């Protein structure tokens, strides 16, 4: 299986800040990388797909970058509703989908 | 706007079979380039993909669960289901059903709210 490693595991920030969360794959996954936002007690919500494409309805302060093994989710001008846990997920190996361990933004 | 809703017992005894159903509304389960997946999340842990099914009946399972899991689909009811047998406490988790869109690179673009299943005697 492709292992996905996120860093940091948790991140403290304030409204208005710009933050970056990174995700590293154990092998190249080209751009088969998705990011999800999850709030407590809720289902994950797709934020970024194909490494850098913004899901419909997601604010433009969210952006994704990277290819190969290293990826970044950047959130600019943090808003109160952005405080959540973020998960990366690879879809390169569709027979064995894997997720990162999550990054808690608080 | 498609909506997914999980249903099934919240408590299962060890060694028994966990059975959940996901009902899709707001769209046909047969439309588009979609697969239908189950994903679980033990408390405080990472998301774990369980497997997917297509309306053709084609399935793919997580290799770590393959010997215990089966998925089925009922297009007439717009539902798909999960069976996980020989459960243990390690199978206690929130179980989500999700739509996996293959229109571009695959992603889970719609999720159910999740249902907590506890394995305990």
mmCIF file with all atom_site columns, C-alpha atoms in Angstrom:
data_model
loop_
_atom_site.group_PDB
_atom_site.id
_atom_site.type_symbol
_atom_site.label_atom_id
_atom_site.label_alt_id
_atom_site.label_comp_id
_atom_site.label_asym_id
_atom_site.label_entity_id
_atom_site.label_seq_id
_atom_site.pdbx_PDB_ins_code
_atom_site.Cartn_x
_atom_site.Cartn_y
_atom_site.Cartn_z
_atom_site.occupancy
_atom_site.B_iso_or_equiv
_atom_site.pdbx_formal_charge
_atom_site.auth_seq_id
_atom_site.auth_comp_id
_atom_site.auth_asym_id
_atom_site.auth_atom_id
_atom_site.pdbx_PDB_model_num
ATOM 1   C CA . UNK A 1 1   ? 0.000   0.000   0.000   1.00 0.00 ? 1   UNK A CA 1
ATOM 2   C CA . UNK A 1 2   ? 1.004   3.608   -0.533  1.00 0.00 ? 2   UNK A CA 1
ATOM 3   C CA . UNK A 1 3   ? 1.573   5.278   2.815   1.00 0.00 ? 3   UNK A CA 1
ATOM 4   C CA . UNK A 1 4   ? 0.451   8.883   3.211   1.00 0.00 ? 4   UNK A CA 1
ATOM 5   C CA . UNK A 1 5   ? 2.165   10.993  5.880   1.00 0.00 ? 5   UNK A CA 1
ATOM 6   C CA . UNK A 1 6   ? 0.799   14.374  6.897   1.00 0.00 ? 6   UNK A CA 1
ATOM 7   C CA . UNK A 1 7   ? 2.580   17.076  8.816   1.00 0.00 ? 7   UNK A CA 1
ATOM 8   C CA . UNK A 1 8   ? 2.083   18.572  11.201  1.00 0.00 ? 8   UNK A CA 1
ATOM 9   C CA . UNK A 1 9   ? -0.338  16.384  13.147  1.00 0.00 ? 9   UNK A CA 1
ATOM 10  C CA . UNK A 1 10  ? -1.821  19.489  14.697  1.00 0.00 ? 10  UNK A CA 1
ATOM 11  C CA . UNK A 1 11  ? -1.477  23.165  13.991  1.00 0.00 ? 11  UNK A CA 1
ATOM 12  C CA . UNK A 1 12  ? -2.475  26.238  15.983  1.00 0.00 ? 12  UNK A CA 1
ATOM 13  C CA . UNK A 1 13  ? -3.505  29.322  14.057  1.00 0.00 ? 13  UNK A CA 1
ATOM 14  C CA . UNK A 1 14  ? -5.698  32.385  14.295  1.00 0.00 ? 14  UNK A CA 1
ATOM 15  C CA . UNK A 1 15  ? -8.375  33.957  12.135  1.00 0.00 ? 15  UNK A CA 1
ATOM 16  C CA . UNK A 1 16  ? -6.727  35.788  9.257   1.00 0.00 ? 16  UNK A CA 1
ATOM 17  C CA . UNK A 1 17  ? -3.594  33.622  9.223   1.00 0.00 ? 17  UNK A CA 1
ATOM 18  C CA . UNK A 1 18  ? -2.298  31.667  6.251   1.00 0.00 ? 18  UNK A CA 1
ATOM 19  C CA . UNK A 1 19  ? -1.477  28.024  6.986   1.00 0.00 ? 19  UNK A CA 1
ATOM 20  C CA . UNK A 1 20  ? 0.054   25.163  5.049   1.00 0.00 ? 20  UNK A CA 1
ATOM 21  C CA . UNK A 1 21  ? -0.435  21.435  5.601   1.00 0.00 ? 21  UNK A CA 1
ATOM 22  C CA . UNK A 1 22  ? 1.808   18.968  3.841   1.00 0.00 ? 22  UNK A CA 1
ATOM 23  C CA . UNK A 1 23  ? 1.260   15.405  2.719   1.00 0.00 ? 23  UNK A CA 1
ATOM 24  C CA . UNK A 1 24  ? 3.973   13.041  1.520   1.00 0.00 ? 24  UNK A CA 1
ATOM 25  C CA . UNK A 1 25  ? 3.345   9.792   -0.326  1.00 0.00 ? 25  UNK A CA 1
ATOM 26  C CA . UNK A 1 26  ? 5.640   6.792   0.039   1.00 0.00 ? 26  UNK A CA 1
ATOM 27  C CA . UNK A 1 27  ? 5.949   6.682   -3.753  1.00 0.00 ? 27  UNK A CA 1
ATOM 28  C CA . UNK A 1 28  ? 5.028   8.913   -6.654  1.00 0.00 ? 28  UNK A CA 1
ATOM 29  C CA . UNK A 1 29  ? 1.301   9.359   -7.137  1.00 0.00 ? 29  UNK A CA 1
ATOM 30  C CA . UNK A 1 30  ? 1.599   12.076  -9.838  1.00 0.00 ? 30  UNK A CA 1
ATOM 31  C CA . UNK A 1 31  ? -1.440  14.274  -9.059  1.00 0.00 ? 31  UNK A CA 1
ATOM 32  C CA . UNK A 1 32  ? -3.794  11.592  -7.735  1.00 0.00 ? 32  UNK A CA 1
ATOM 33  C CA . UNK A 1 33  ? -4.186  13.441  -4.431  1.00 0.00 ? 33  UNK A CA 1
ATOM 34  C CA . UNK A 1 34  ? -7.318  14.729  -2.742  1.00 0.00 ? 34  UNK A CA 1
ATOM 35  C CA . UNK A 1 35  ? -7.844  16.839  0.377   1.00 0.00 ? 35  UNK A CA 1
ATOM 36  C CA . UNK A 1 36  ? -10.841 16.613  2.710   1.00 0.00 ? 36  UNK A CA 1
ATOM 37  C CA . UNK A 1 37  ? -12.055 18.791  5.561   1.00 0.00 ? 37  UNK A CA 1
ATOM 38  C CA . UNK A 1 38  ? -13.734 17.083  8.511   1.00 0.00 ? 38  UNK A CA 1
ATOM 39  C CA . UNK A 1 39  ? -15.470 18.787  11.414  1.00 0.00 ? 39  UNK A CA 1
ATOM 40  C CA . UNK A 1 40  ? -16.211 16.948  14.678  1.00 0.00 ? 40  UNK A CA 1
ATOM 41  C CA . UNK A 1 41  ? -19.053 14.464  14.335  1.00 0.00 ? 41  UNK A CA 1
ATOM 42  C CA . UNK A 1 42  ? -19.390 15.126  10.617  1.00 0.00 ? 42  UNK A CA 1
ATOM 43  C CA . UNK A 1 43  ? -18.424 13.396  7.404   1.00 0.00 ? 43  UNK A CA 1
ATOM 44  C CA . UNK A 1 44  ? -15.359 14.512  5.464   1.00 0.00 ? 44  UNK A CA 1
ATOM 45  C CA . UNK A 1 45  ? -15.966 17.059  2.719   1.00 0.00 ? 45  UNK A CA 1
ATOM 46  C CA . UNK A 1 46  ? -13.952 17.179  -0.497  1.00 0.00 ? 46  UNK A CA 1
ATOM 47  C CA . UNK A 1 47  ? -11.990 20.419  -0.718  1.00 0.00 ? 47  UNK A CA 1
ATOM 48  C CA . UNK A 1 48  ? -9.297  19.840  -3.351  1.00 0.00 ? 48  UNK A CA 1
ATOM 49  C CA . UNK A 1 49  ? -9.134  17.082  -5.958  1.00 0.00 ? 49  UNK A CA 1
ATOM 50  C CA . UNK A 1 50  ? -6.399  16.106  -8.395  1.00 0.00 ? 50  UNK A CA 1
ATOM 51  C CA . UNK A 1 51  ? -3.872  17.914  -6.188  1.00 0.00 ? 51  UNK A CA 1
ATOM 52  C CA . UNK A 1 52  ? -4.835  21.458  -7.187  1.00 0.00 ? 52  UNK A CA 1
ATOM 53  C CA . UNK A 1 53  ? -8.434  21.612  -8.405  1.00 0.00 ? 53  UNK A CA 1
ATOM 54  C CA . UNK A 1 54  ? -10.895 23.416  -6.157  1.00 0.00 ? 54  UNK A CA 1
ATOM 55  C CA . UNK A 1 55  ? -14.102 21.483  -5.522  1.00 0.00 ? 55  UNK A CA 1
ATOM 56  C CA . UNK A 1 56  ? -17.255 23.341  -6.498  1.00 0.00 ? 56  UNK A CA 1
ATOM 57  C CA . UNK A 1 57  ? -18.562 25.545  -3.709  1.00 0.00 ? 57  UNK A CA 1
ATOM 58  C CA . UNK A 1 58  ? -15.278 25.627  -1.771  1.00 0.00 ? 58  UNK A CA 1
ATOM 59  C CA . UNK A 1 59  ? -13.930 29.141  -1.066  1.00 0.00 ? 59  UNK A CA 1
ATOM 60  C CA . UNK A 1 60  ? -10.977 30.292  -3.143  1.00 0.00 ? 60  UNK A CA 1
ATOM 61  C CA . UNK A 1 61  ? -8.866  30.805  -0.001  1.00 0.00 ? 61  UNK A CA 1
ATOM 62  C CA . UNK A 1 62  ? -8.227  27.048  -0.228  1.00 0.00 ? 62  UNK A CA 1
ATOM 63  C CA . UNK A 1 63  ? -5.531  25.965  -2.659  1.00 0.00 ? 63  UNK A CA 1
ATOM 64  C CA . UNK A 1 64  ? -3.559  22.833  -3.350  1.00 0.00 ? 64  UNK A CA 1
ATOM 65  C CA . UNK A 1 65  ? -0.205  22.228  -4.968  1.00 0.00 ? 65  UNK A CA 1
ATOM 66  C CA . UNK A 1 66  ? 2.323   19.519  -5.607  1.00 0.00 ? 66  UNK A CA 1
ATOM 67  C CA . UNK A 1 67  ? 2.940   16.436  -7.676  1.00 0.00 ? 67  UNK A CA 1
ATOM 68  C CA . UNK A 1 68  ? 4.899   13.246  -7.374  1.00 0.00 ? 68  UNK A CA 1
ATOM 69  C CA . UNK A 1 69  ? 5.344   12.595  -3.656  1.00 0.00 ? 69  UNK A CA 1
ATOM 70  C CA . UNK A 1 70  ? 4.926   15.995  -1.992  1.00 0.00 ? 70  UNK A CA 1
ATOM 71  C CA . UNK A 1 71  ? 1.730   17.998  -1.713  1.00 0.00 ? 71  UNK A CA 1
ATOM 72  C CA . UNK A 1 72  ? 0.543   21.075  0.146   1.00 0.00 ? 72  UNK A CA 1
ATOM 73  C CA . UNK A 1 73  ? -2.852  22.384  1.172   1.00 0.00 ? 73  UNK A CA 1
ATOM 74  C CA . UNK A 1 74  ? -2.776  26.119  1.818   1.00 0.00 ? 74  UNK A CA 1
ATOM 75  C CA . UNK A 1 75  ? -5.556  28.062  3.488   1.00 0.00 ? 75  UNK A CA 1
ATOM 76  C CA . UNK A 1 76  ? -5.273  31.843  3.256   1.00 0.00 ? 76  UNK A CA 1
ATOM 77  C CA . UNK A 1 77  ? -7.062  34.342  5.476   1.00 0.00 ? 77  UNK A CA 1
ATOM 78  C CA . UNK A 1 78  ? -8.326  31.674  7.863   1.00 0.00 ? 78  UNK A CA 1
ATOM 79  C CA . UNK A 1 79  ? -11.980 31.955  8.785   1.00 0.00 ? 79  UNK A CA 1
ATOM 80  C CA . UNK A 1 80  ? -13.621 30.548  11.929  1.00 0.00 ? 80  UNK A CA 1
ATOM 81  C CA . UNK A 1 81  ? -15.348 27.823  9.905   1.00 0.00 ? 81  UNK A CA 1
ATOM 82  C CA . UNK A 1 82  ? -11.993 26.534  8.606   1.00 0.00 ? 82  UNK A CA 1
ATOM 83  C CA . UNK A 1 83  ? -10.915 25.121  11.971  1.00 0.00 ? 83  UNK A CA 1
ATOM 84  C CA . UNK A 1 84  ? -11.244 21.394  11.394  1.00 0.00 ? 84  UNK A CA 1
ATOM 85  C CA . UNK A 1 85  ? -9.226  18.276  10.642  1.00 0.00 ? 85  UNK A CA 1
ATOM 86  C CA . UNK A 1 86  ? -7.801  17.893  7.149   1.00 0.00 ? 86  UNK A CA 1
ATOM 87  C CA . UNK A 1 87  ? -7.068  14.561  5.486   1.00 0.00 ? 87  UNK A CA 1
ATOM 88  C CA . UNK A 1 88  ? -5.127  13.785  2.340   1.00 0.00 ? 88  UNK A CA 1
ATOM 89  C CA . UNK A 1 89  ? -5.979  10.725  0.237   1.00 0.00 ? 89  UNK A CA 1
ATOM 90  C CA . UNK A 1 90  ? -4.286  9.063   -2.721  1.00 0.00 ? 90  UNK A CA 1
ATOM 91  C CA . UNK A 1 91  ? -6.286  7.585   -5.576  1.00 0.00 ? 91  UNK A CA 1
ATOM 92  C CA . UNK A 1 92  ? -3.280  6.515   -7.666  1.00 0.00 ? 92  UNK A CA 1
ATOM 93  C CA . UNK A 1 93  ? -3.638  2.917   -6.595  1.00 0.00 ? 93  UNK A CA 1
ATOM 94  C CA . UNK A 1 94  ? -7.398  2.590   -6.929  1.00 0.00 ? 94  UNK A CA 1
ATOM 95  C CA . UNK A 1 95  ? -7.276  -0.971  -5.622  1.00 0.00 ? 95  UNK A CA 1
ATOM 96  C CA . UNK A 1 96  ? -5.847  0.258   -2.331  1.00 0.00 ? 96  UNK A CA 1
ATOM 97  C CA . UNK A 1 97  ? -7.032  3.739   -1.485  1.00 0.00 ? 97  UNK A CA 1
ATOM 98  C CA . UNK A 1 98  ? -5.208  5.206   1.512   1.00 0.00 ? 98  UNK A CA 1
ATOM 99  C CA . UNK A 1 99  ? -5.563  8.316   3.651   1.00 0.00 ? 99  UNK A CA 1
ATOM 100 C CA . UNK A 1 100 ? -3.154  10.339  5.734   1.00 0.00 ? 100 UNK A CA 1
ATOM 101 C CA . UNK A 1 101 ? -3.536  10.359  9.498   1.00 0.00 ? 101 UNK A CA 1
ATOM 102 C CA . UNK A 1 102 ? -5.099  13.817  9.504   1.00 0.00 ? 102 UNK A CA 1
ATOM 103 C CA . UNK A 1 103 ? -3.994  17.299  10.571  1.00 0.00 ? 103 UNK A CA 1
ATOM 104 C CA . UNK A 1 104 ? -6.018  19.070  13.225  1.00 0.00 ? 104 UNK A CA 1
ATOM 105 C CA . UNK A 1 105 ? -6.195  22.824  12.687  1.00 0.00 ? 105 UNK A CA 1
ATOM 106 C CA . UNK A 1 106 ? -7.071  24.565  15.926  1.00 0.00 ? 106 UNK A CA 1
ATOM 107 C CA . UNK B 2 1   ? -27.666 17.318  -4.994  1.00 0.00 ? 1   UNK B CA 1
ATOM 108 C CA . UNK B 2 2   ? -27.102 13.661  -4.170  1.00 0.00 ? 2   UNK B CA 1
ATOM 109 C CA . UNK B 2 3   ? -27.663 12.578  -0.583  1.00 0.00 ? 3   UNK B CA 1
ATOM 110 C CA . UNK B 2 4   ? -26.372 9.397   1.058   1.00 0.00 ? 4   UNK B CA 1
ATOM 111 C CA . UNK B 2 5   ? -27.711 7.883   4.270   1.00 0.00 ? 5   UNK B CA 1
ATOM 112 C CA . UNK B 2 6   ? -26.342 4.901   6.173   1.00 0.00 ? 6   UNK B CA 1
ATOM 113 C CA . UNK B 2 7   ? -28.611 2.578   8.137   1.00 0.00 ? 7   UNK B CA 1
ATOM 114 C CA . UNK B 2 8   ? -28.131 -0.528  10.220  1.00 0.00 ? 8   UNK B CA 1
ATOM 115 C CA . UNK B 2 9   ? -27.528 -1.792  13.750  1.00 0.00 ? 9   UNK B CA 1
ATOM 116 C CA . UNK B 2 10  ? -25.371 0.299   16.025  1.00 0.00 ? 10  UNK B CA 1
ATOM 117 C CA . UNK B 2 11  ? -24.290 -2.683  18.094  1.00 0.00 ? 11  UNK B CA 1
ATOM 118 C CA . UNK B 2 12  ? -22.939 -5.998  16.853  1.00 0.00 ? 12  UNK B CA 1
ATOM 119 C CA . UNK B 2 13  ? -21.694 -8.921  18.935  1.00 0.00 ? 13  UNK B CA 1
ATOM 120 C CA . UNK B 2 14  ? -18.173 -10.273 18.443  1.00 0.00 ? 14  UNK B CA 1
ATOM 121 C CA . UNK B 2 15  ? -17.874 -12.976 15.770  1.00 0.00 ? 15  UNK B CA 1
ATOM 122 C CA . UNK B 2 16  ? -21.157 -11.867 14.164  1.00 0.00 ? 16  UNK B CA 1
ATOM 123 C CA . UNK B 2 17  ? -21.743 -10.012 10.902  1.00 0.00 ? 17  UNK B CA 1
ATOM 124 C CA . UNK B 2 18  ? -21.934 -6.238  10.597  1.00 0.00 ? 18  UNK B CA 1
ATOM 125 C CA . UNK B 2 19  ? -24.475 -5.237  7.960   1.00 0.00 ? 19  UNK B CA 1
ATOM 126 C CA . UNK B 2 20  ? -25.085 -1.688  6.763   1.00 0.00 ? 20  UNK B CA 1
ATOM 127 C CA . UNK B 2 21  ? -27.045 -0.201  3.902   1.00 0.00 ? 21  UNK B CA 1
ATOM 128 C CA . UNK B 2 22  ? -26.539 3.113   2.153   1.00 0.00 ? 22  UNK B CA 1
ATOM 129 C CA . UNK B 2 23  ? -29.538 4.734   0.485   1.00 0.00 ? 23  UNK B CA 1
ATOM 130 C CA . UNK B 2 24  ? -28.815 7.223   -2.284  1.00 0.00 ? 24  UNK B CA 1
ATOM 131 C CA . UNK B 2 25  ? -31.324 9.965   -3.016  1.00 0.00 ? 25  UNK B CA 1
ATOM 132 C CA . UNK B 2 26  ? -31.355 13.005  -5.269  1.00 0.00 ? 26  UNK B CA 1
ATOM 133 C CA . UNK B 2 27  ? -29.918 11.050  -8.180  1.00 0.00 ? 27  UNK B CA 1
ATOM 134 C CA . UNK B 2 28  ? -29.690 7.594   -9.681  1.00 0.00 ? 28  UNK B CA 1
ATOM 135 C CA . UNK B 2 29  ? -27.095 5.223   -8.331  1.00 0.00 ? 29  UNK B CA 1
ATOM 136 C CA . UNK B 2 30  ? -26.601 4.122   -11.947 1.00 0.00 ? 30  UNK B CA 1
ATOM 137 C CA . UNK B 2 31  ? -25.800 7.546   -13.386 1.00 0.00 ? 31  UNK B CA 1
ATOM 138 C CA . UNK B 2 32  ? -22.425 9.003   -14.173 1.00 0.00 ? 32  UNK B CA 1
ATOM 139 C CA . UNK B 2 33  ? -18.941 7.633   -13.822 1.00 0.00 ? 33  UNK B CA 1
ATOM 140 C CA . UNK B 2 34  ? -19.399 6.662   -10.207 1.00 0.00 ? 34  UNK B CA 1
ATOM 141 C CA . UNK B 2 35  ? -18.404 3.913   -7.871  1.00 0.00 ? 35  UNK B CA 1
ATOM 142 C CA . UNK B 2 36  ? -19.875 3.462   -4.417  1.00 0.00 ? 36  UNK B CA 1
ATOM 143 C CA . UNK B 2 37  ? -17.614 2.967   -1.441  1.00 0.00 ? 37  UNK B CA 1
ATOM 144 C CA . UNK B 2 38  ? -17.538 2.265   2.259   1.00 0.00 ? 38  UNK B CA 1
ATOM 145 C CA . UNK B 2 39  ? -14.994 3.984   4.496   1.00 0.00 ? 39  UNK B CA 1
ATOM 146 C CA . UNK B 2 40  ? -14.605 3.694   8.262   1.00 0.00 ? 40  UNK B CA 1
ATOM 147 C CA . UNK B 2 41  ? -12.963 5.707   11.004  1.00 0.00 ? 41  UNK B CA 1
ATOM 148 C CA . UNK B 2 42  ? -12.188 4.338   14.468  1.00 0.00 ? 42  UNK B CA 1
ATOM 149 C CA . UNK B 2 43  ? -12.386 6.977   17.160  1.00 0.00 ? 43  UNK B CA 1
ATOM 150 C CA . UNK B 2 44  ? -9.432  9.352   16.918  1.00 0.00 ? 44  UNK B CA 1
ATOM 151 C CA . UNK B 2 45  ? -7.869  7.433   14.045  1.00 0.00 ? 45  UNK B CA 1
ATOM 152 C CA . UNK B 2 46  ? -7.376  7.742   10.323  1.00 0.00 ? 46  UNK B CA 1
ATOM 153 C CA . UNK B 2 47  ? -9.941  7.022   7.659   1.00 0.00 ? 47  UNK B CA 1
ATOM 154 C CA . UNK B 2 48  ? -9.753  3.506   6.231   1.00 0.00 ? 48  UNK B CA 1
ATOM 155 C CA . UNK B 2 49  ? -11.183 2.592   2.834   1.00 0.00 ? 49  UNK B CA 1
ATOM 156 C CA . UNK B 2 50  ? -13.102 -0.685  2.988   1.00 0.00 ? 50  UNK B CA 1
ATOM 157 C CA . UNK B 2 51  ? -14.086 -1.246  -0.628  1.00 0.00 ? 51  UNK B CA 1
ATOM 158 C CA . UNK B 2 52  ? -16.128 -0.125  -3.628  1.00 0.00 ? 52  UNK B CA 1
ATOM 159 C CA . UNK B 2 53  ? -18.816 -1.439  -5.934  1.00 0.00 ? 53  UNK B CA 1
ATOM 160 C CA . UNK B 2 54  ? -20.046 -0.399  -9.365  1.00 0.00 ? 54  UNK B CA 1
ATOM 161 C CA . UNK B 2 55  ? -23.547 -0.817  -10.723 1.00 0.00 ? 55  UNK B CA 1
ATOM 162 C CA . UNK B 2 56  ? -22.097 -3.481  -13.018 1.00 0.00 ? 56  UNK B CA 1
ATOM 163 C CA . UNK B 2 57  ? -21.464 -5.523  -9.881  1.00 0.00 ? 57  UNK B CA 1
ATOM 164 C CA . UNK B 2 58  ? -17.709 -5.111  -10.082 1.00 0.00 ? 58  UNK B CA 1
ATOM 165 C CA . UNK B 2 59  ? -16.101 -4.873  -6.651  1.00 0.00 ? 59  UNK B CA 1
ATOM 166 C CA . UNK B 2 60  ? -12.729 -4.099  -5.133  1.00 0.00 ? 60  UNK B CA 1
ATOM 167 C CA . UNK B 2 61  ? -11.843 -4.560  -1.485  1.00 0.00 ? 61  UNK B CA 1
ATOM 168 C CA . UNK B 2 62  ? -9.115  -3.421  0.872   1.00 0.00 ? 62  UNK B CA 1
ATOM 169 C CA . UNK B 2 63  ? -6.714  -6.330  0.985   1.00 0.00 ? 63  UNK B CA 1
ATOM 170 C CA . UNK B 2 64  ? -6.613  -6.197  4.792   1.00 0.00 ? 64  UNK B CA 1
ATOM 171 C CA . UNK B 2 65  ? -10.361 -6.870  4.953   1.00 0.00 ? 65  UNK B CA 1
ATOM 172 C CA . UNK B 2 66  ? -10.914 -8.856  1.779   1.00 0.00 ? 66  UNK B CA 1
ATOM 173 C CA . UNK B 2 67  ? -11.467 -12.196 3.495   1.00 0.00 ? 67  UNK B CA 1
ATOM 174 C CA . UNK B 2 68  ? -14.297 -10.777 5.641   1.00 0.00 ? 68  UNK B CA 1
ATOM 175 C CA . UNK B 2 69  ? -16.057 -8.174  3.510   1.00 0.00 ? 69  UNK B CA 1
ATOM 176 C CA . UNK B 2 70  ? -18.611 -8.212  0.742   1.00 0.00 ? 70  UNK B CA 1
ATOM 177 C CA . UNK B 2 71  ? -20.489 -5.406  -0.976  1.00 0.00 ? 71  UNK B CA 1
ATOM 178 C CA . UNK B 2 72  ? -23.717 -5.613  -2.925  1.00 0.00 ? 72  UNK B CA 1
ATOM 179 C CA . UNK B 2 73  ? -25.848 -3.161  -4.855  1.00 0.00 ? 73  UNK B CA 1
ATOM 180 C CA . UNK B 2 74  ? -29.575 -2.888  -5.583  1.00 0.00 ? 74  UNK B CA 1
ATOM 181 C CA . UNK B 2 75  ? -30.165 -0.405  -8.372  1.00 0.00 ? 75  UNK B CA 1
ATOM 182 C CA . UNK B 2 76  ? -33.956 -0.754  -8.102  1.00 0.00 ? 76  UNK B CA 1
ATOM 183 C CA . UNK B 2 77  ? -33.797 0.605   -4.556  1.00 0.00 ? 77  UNK B CA 1
ATOM 184 C CA . UNK B 2 78  ? -30.881 2.985   -5.154  1.00 0.00 ? 78  UNK B CA 1
ATOM 185 C CA . UNK B 2 79  ? -29.010 1.245   -2.360  1.00 0.00 ? 79  UNK B CA 1
ATOM 186 C CA . UNK B 2 80  ? -25.727 -0.481  -1.755  1.00 0.00 ? 80  UNK B CA 1
ATOM 187 C CA . UNK B 2 81  ? -24.734 -2.568  1.220   1.00 0.00 ? 81  UNK B CA 1
ATOM 188 C CA . UNK B 2 82  ? -21.792 -3.721  3.318   1.00 0.00 ? 82  UNK B CA 1
ATOM 189 C CA . UNK B 2 83  ? -21.378 -7.047  5.089   1.00 0.00 ? 83  UNK B CA 1
ATOM 190 C CA . UNK B 2 84  ? -18.368 -7.547  7.351   1.00 0.00 ? 84  UNK B CA 1
ATOM 191 C CA . UNK B 2 85  ? -18.222 -10.907 9.055   1.00 0.00 ? 85  UNK B CA 1
ATOM 192 C CA . UNK B 2 86  ? -16.370 -12.274 12.081  1.00 0.00 ? 86  UNK B CA 1
ATOM 193 C CA . UNK B 2 87  ? -16.201 -8.843  13.669  1.00 0.00 ? 87  UNK B CA 1
ATOM 194 C CA . UNK B 2 88  ? -14.052 -8.001  16.689  1.00 0.00 ? 88  UNK B CA 1
ATOM 195 C CA . UNK B 2 89  ? -13.688 -4.923  18.850  1.00 0.00 ? 89  UNK B CA 1
ATOM 196 C CA . UNK B 2 90  ? -11.174 -3.627  16.296  1.00 0.00 ? 90  UNK B CA 1
ATOM 197 C CA . UNK B 2 91  ? -14.078 -3.165  13.869  1.00 0.00 ? 91  UNK B CA 1
ATOM 198 C CA . UNK B 2 92  ? -15.719 -0.589  16.138  1.00 0.00 ? 92  UNK B CA 1
ATOM 199 C CA . UNK B 2 93  ? -15.809 2.618   14.110  1.00 0.00 ? 93  UNK B CA 1
ATOM 200 C CA . UNK B 2 94  ? -17.923 5.216   12.394  1.00 0.00 ? 94  UNK B CA 1
ATOM 201 C CA . UNK B 2 95  ? -18.840 3.790   9.003   1.00 0.00 ? 95  UNK B CA 1
ATOM 202 C CA . UNK B 2 96  ? -19.371 6.148   6.065   1.00 0.00 ? 96  UNK B CA 1
ATOM 203 C CA . UNK B 2 97  ? -20.751 5.424   2.636   1.00 0.00 ? 97  UNK B CA 1
ATOM 204 C CA . UNK B 2 98  ? -19.462 7.639   -0.154  1.00 0.00 ? 98  UNK B CA 1
ATOM 205 C CA . UNK B 2 99  ? -19.695 8.282   -3.864  1.00 0.00 ? 99  UNK B CA 1
ATOM 206 C CA . UNK B 2 100 ? -16.399 7.928   -5.675  1.00 0.00 ? 100 UNK B CA 1
ATOM 207 C CA . UNK B 2 101 ? -16.485 10.062  -8.786  1.00 0.00 ? 101 UNK B CA 1
ATOM 208 C CA . UNK B 2 102 ? -14.323 8.932   -11.680 1.00 0.00 ? 102 UNK B CA 1
ATOM 209 C CA . UNK B 2 103 ? -15.198 11.857  -13.947 1.00 0.00 ? 103 UNK B CA 1
ATOM 210 C CA . UNK B 2 104 ? -11.653 13.106  -13.586 1.00 0.00 ? 104 UNK B CA 1
ATOM 211 C CA . UNK B 2 105 ? -9.117  11.651  -11.166 1.00 0.00 ? 105 UNK B CA 1
ATOM 212 C CA . UNK B 2 106 ? -11.029 9.609   -8.583  1.00 0.00 ? 106 UNK B CA 1
ATOM 213 C CA . UNK B 2 107 ? -12.279 11.390  -5.469  1.00 0.00 ? 107 UNK B CA 1
ATOM 214 C CA . UNK B 2 108 ? -14.996 10.941  -2.844  1.00 0.00 ? 108 UNK B CA 1
ATOM 215 C CA . UNK B 2 109 ? -17.275 13.863  -3.632  1.00 0.00 ? 109 UNK B CA 1
ATOM 216 C CA . UNK B 2 110 ? -20.361 12.923  -1.610  1.00 0.00 ? 110 UNK B CA 1
ATOM 217 C CA . UNK B 2 111 ? -20.574 11.256  1.787   1.00 0.00 ? 111 UNK B CA 1
ATOM 218 C CA . UNK B 2 112 ? -23.206 9.964   4.142   1.00 0.00 ? 112 UNK B CA 1
ATOM 219 C CA . UNK B 2 113 ? -23.278 11.425  7.649   1.00 0.00 ? 113 UNK B CA 1
ATOM 220 C CA . UNK B 2 114 ? -21.762 8.257   9.096   1.00 0.00 ? 114 UNK B CA 1
ATOM 221 C CA . UNK B 2 115 ? -23.062 5.695   11.552  1.00 0.00 ? 115 UNK B CA 1
ATOM 222 C CA . UNK B 2 116 ? -21.309 4.445   14.664  1.00 0.00 ? 116 UNK B CA 1
ATOM 223 C CA . UNK B 2 117 ? -21.071 0.690   14.944  1.00 0.00 ? 117 UNK B CA 1
ATOM 224 C CA . UNK B 2 118 ? -19.819 -0.774  18.189  1.00 0.00 ? 118 UNK B CA 1
ATOM 225 C CA . UNK B 2 119 ? -18.708 -4.376  18.520  1.00 0.00 ? 119 UNK B CA 1
ATOM 226 C CA . UNK B 2 120 ? -19.374 -5.614  22.018  1.00 0.00 ? 120 UNK B CA 1
ATOM 227 C CA . UNK B 2 121 ? -21.023 -8.496  23.799  1.00 0.00 ? 121 UNK B CA 1
#
